Short mmCIF file of C-alpha atoms in Angstrom, two decimals:
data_model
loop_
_atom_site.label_atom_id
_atom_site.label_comp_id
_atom_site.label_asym_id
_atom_site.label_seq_id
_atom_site.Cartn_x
_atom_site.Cartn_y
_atom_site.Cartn_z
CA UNK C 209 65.33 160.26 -56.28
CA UNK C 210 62.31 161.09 -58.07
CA UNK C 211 58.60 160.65 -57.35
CA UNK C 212 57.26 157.37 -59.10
CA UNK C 213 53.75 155.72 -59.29
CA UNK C 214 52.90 152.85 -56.38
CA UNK C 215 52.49 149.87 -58.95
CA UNK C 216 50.87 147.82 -56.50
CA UNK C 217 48.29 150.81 -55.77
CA UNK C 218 47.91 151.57 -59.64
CA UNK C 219 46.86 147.93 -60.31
CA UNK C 220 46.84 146.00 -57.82
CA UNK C 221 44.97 143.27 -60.35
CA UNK C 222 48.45 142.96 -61.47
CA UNK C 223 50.20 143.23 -58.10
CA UNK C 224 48.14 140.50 -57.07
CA UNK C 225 48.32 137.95 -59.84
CA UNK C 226 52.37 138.37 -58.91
CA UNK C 227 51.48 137.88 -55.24
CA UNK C 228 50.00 134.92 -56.09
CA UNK C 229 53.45 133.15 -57.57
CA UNK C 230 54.90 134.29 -54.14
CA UNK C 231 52.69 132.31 -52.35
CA UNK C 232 52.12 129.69 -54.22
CA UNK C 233 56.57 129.50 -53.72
CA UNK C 234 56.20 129.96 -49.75
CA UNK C 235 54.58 126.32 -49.96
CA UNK C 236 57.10 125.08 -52.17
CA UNK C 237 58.96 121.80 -51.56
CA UNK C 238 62.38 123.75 -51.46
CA UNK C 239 63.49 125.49 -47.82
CA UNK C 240 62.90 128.75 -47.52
CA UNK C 241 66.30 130.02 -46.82
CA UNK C 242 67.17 128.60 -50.32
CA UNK C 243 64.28 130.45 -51.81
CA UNK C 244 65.46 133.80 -50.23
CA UNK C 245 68.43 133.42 -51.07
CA UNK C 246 67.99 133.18 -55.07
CA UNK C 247 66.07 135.85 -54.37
CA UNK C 248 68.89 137.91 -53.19
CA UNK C 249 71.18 136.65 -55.23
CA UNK C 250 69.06 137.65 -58.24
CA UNK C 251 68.05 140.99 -56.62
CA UNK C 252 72.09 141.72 -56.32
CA UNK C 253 72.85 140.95 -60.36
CA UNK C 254 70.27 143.12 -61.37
CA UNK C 255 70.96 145.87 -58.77
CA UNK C 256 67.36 146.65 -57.26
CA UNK C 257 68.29 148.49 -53.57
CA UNK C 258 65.02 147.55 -52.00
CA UNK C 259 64.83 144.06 -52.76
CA UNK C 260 68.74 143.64 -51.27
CA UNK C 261 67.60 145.40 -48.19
CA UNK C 262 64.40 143.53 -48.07
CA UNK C 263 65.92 140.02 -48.73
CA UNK C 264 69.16 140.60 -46.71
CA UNK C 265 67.16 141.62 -43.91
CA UNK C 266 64.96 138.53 -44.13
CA UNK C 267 67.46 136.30 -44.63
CA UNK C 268 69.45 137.35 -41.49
CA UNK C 269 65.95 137.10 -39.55
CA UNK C 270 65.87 133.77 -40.37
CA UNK C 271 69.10 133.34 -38.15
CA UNK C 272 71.57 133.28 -41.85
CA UNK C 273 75.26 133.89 -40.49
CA UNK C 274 76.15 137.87 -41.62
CA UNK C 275 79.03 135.35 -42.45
CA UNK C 276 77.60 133.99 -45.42
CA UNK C 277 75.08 136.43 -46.10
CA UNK C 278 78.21 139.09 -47.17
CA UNK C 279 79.50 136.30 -48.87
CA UNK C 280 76.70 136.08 -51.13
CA UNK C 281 78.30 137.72 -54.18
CA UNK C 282 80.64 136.58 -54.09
CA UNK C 283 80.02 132.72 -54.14
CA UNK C 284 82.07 131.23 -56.24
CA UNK C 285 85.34 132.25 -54.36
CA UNK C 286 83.63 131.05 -50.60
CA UNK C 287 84.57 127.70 -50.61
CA UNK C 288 82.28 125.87 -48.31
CA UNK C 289 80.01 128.49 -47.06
CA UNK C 290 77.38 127.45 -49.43
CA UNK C 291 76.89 123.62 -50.22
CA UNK C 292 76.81 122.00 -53.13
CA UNK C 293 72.74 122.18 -53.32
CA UNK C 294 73.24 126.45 -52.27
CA UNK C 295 76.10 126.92 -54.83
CA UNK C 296 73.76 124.72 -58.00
CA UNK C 297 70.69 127.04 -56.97
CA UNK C 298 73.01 130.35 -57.32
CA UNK C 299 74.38 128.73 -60.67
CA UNK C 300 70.82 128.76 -61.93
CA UNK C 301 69.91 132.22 -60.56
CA UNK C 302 72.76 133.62 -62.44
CA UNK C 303 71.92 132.08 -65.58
CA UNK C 304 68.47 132.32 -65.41
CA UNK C 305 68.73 135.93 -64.18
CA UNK C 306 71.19 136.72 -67.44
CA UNK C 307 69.16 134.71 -69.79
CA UNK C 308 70.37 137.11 -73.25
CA UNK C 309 73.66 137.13 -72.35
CA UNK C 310 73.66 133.08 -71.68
CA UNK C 311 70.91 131.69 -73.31
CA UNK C 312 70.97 129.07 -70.25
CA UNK C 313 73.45 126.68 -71.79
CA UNK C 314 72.83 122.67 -72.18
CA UNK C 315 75.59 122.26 -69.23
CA UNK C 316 73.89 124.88 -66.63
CA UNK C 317 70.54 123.11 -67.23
CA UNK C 318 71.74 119.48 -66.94
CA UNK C 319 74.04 120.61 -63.60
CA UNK C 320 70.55 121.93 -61.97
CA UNK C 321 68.90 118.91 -63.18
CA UNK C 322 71.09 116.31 -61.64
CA UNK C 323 70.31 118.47 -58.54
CA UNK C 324 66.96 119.12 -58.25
CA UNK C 325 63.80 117.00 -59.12
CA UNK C 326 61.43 118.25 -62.05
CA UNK C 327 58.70 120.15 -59.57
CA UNK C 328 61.99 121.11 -57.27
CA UNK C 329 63.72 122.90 -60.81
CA UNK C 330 60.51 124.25 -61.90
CA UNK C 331 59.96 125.89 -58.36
CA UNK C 332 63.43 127.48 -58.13
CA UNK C 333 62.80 129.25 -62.01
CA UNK C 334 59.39 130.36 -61.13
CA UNK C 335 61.39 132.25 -57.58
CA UNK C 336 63.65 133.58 -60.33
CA UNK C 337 61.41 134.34 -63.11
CA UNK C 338 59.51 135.99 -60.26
CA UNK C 339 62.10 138.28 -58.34
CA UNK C 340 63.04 139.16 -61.45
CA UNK C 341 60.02 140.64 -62.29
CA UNK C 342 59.81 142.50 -58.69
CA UNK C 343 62.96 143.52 -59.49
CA UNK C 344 62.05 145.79 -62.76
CA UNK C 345 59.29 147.03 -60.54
CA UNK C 346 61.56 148.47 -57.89
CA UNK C 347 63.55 149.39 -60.06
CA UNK C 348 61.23 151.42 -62.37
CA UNK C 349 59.20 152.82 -59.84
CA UNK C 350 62.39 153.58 -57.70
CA UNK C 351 61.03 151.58 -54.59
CA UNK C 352 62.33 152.94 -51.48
CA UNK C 353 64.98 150.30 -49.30
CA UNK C 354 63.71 150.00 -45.65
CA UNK C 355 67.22 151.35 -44.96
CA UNK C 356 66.70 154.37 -46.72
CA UNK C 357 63.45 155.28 -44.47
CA UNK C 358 64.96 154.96 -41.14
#
């Protein structure tokens, strides 16, 4: 793997101004665990190794059955591991997440929308919109999985 800049270190303006969605979505009306795991979920479709590690990890702190959390991409075919409220969130991950290759039909919008109030909708894209940003930064600067430190 090669040797790539420390965005957060090269302009940490930037880095910041991102930080600032994050926490601004750790006081969001949705539950954390549903938060996380979009942000898995997204991390996963667009293949950035330190954000799996990173959200895996913090999912199964939060006490997230290894269970479900292997499960995870595999949703669709799991039944009732995720509810109805987990499985609608994913939904909108994935089409969010592959926005040129979807355009985010009519259907997957009014599906979320019947799910999730206005400020509850907007919340969940902003957690997508945002990991996948972080994800392009891991990715391009070839951040380093916890996993691959120990």
């Amino acid at each position: 793997m090669s040797n790539r800049i420390d965005y957060a270190k090269a302009s940490p303006e930037g880095y910041k101004a991102f930080g600032g969605v994050y926490a601004s979505l750790q006081k969001s009306v949705l539950p954390k665990a549903l938060i996380d795991l979009v942000y898995l979920r997204v991390s996963q479709i667009n293949g950035c190794a330190y954000c799996i590690d990173m959200h895996s990890r913090d999912l199964l702190k939060s006490g997230l059955a290894i269970d479900k959390l292997v499960l995870v991409p595999v949703w669709h075919d799991a039944g009732d591991v995720f509810d109805s409220r987990e499985r609608i969130a994913l939904a909108w991950a994935e089409t969010v997440t592959r926005v040129a290759e979807t355009g985010v039909p009519d259907t997957d919008y009014e599906t979320a929308a019947a799910e999730f109030n206005d400020r509850e909708l907007a919340e969940l894209t902003y957690a997508i919109g945002l990991m996948n940003a972080f994800n392009r930064f891991g990715i391009a600067f070839r951040s380093t999985p916890a996993a691959a430190k120990a």
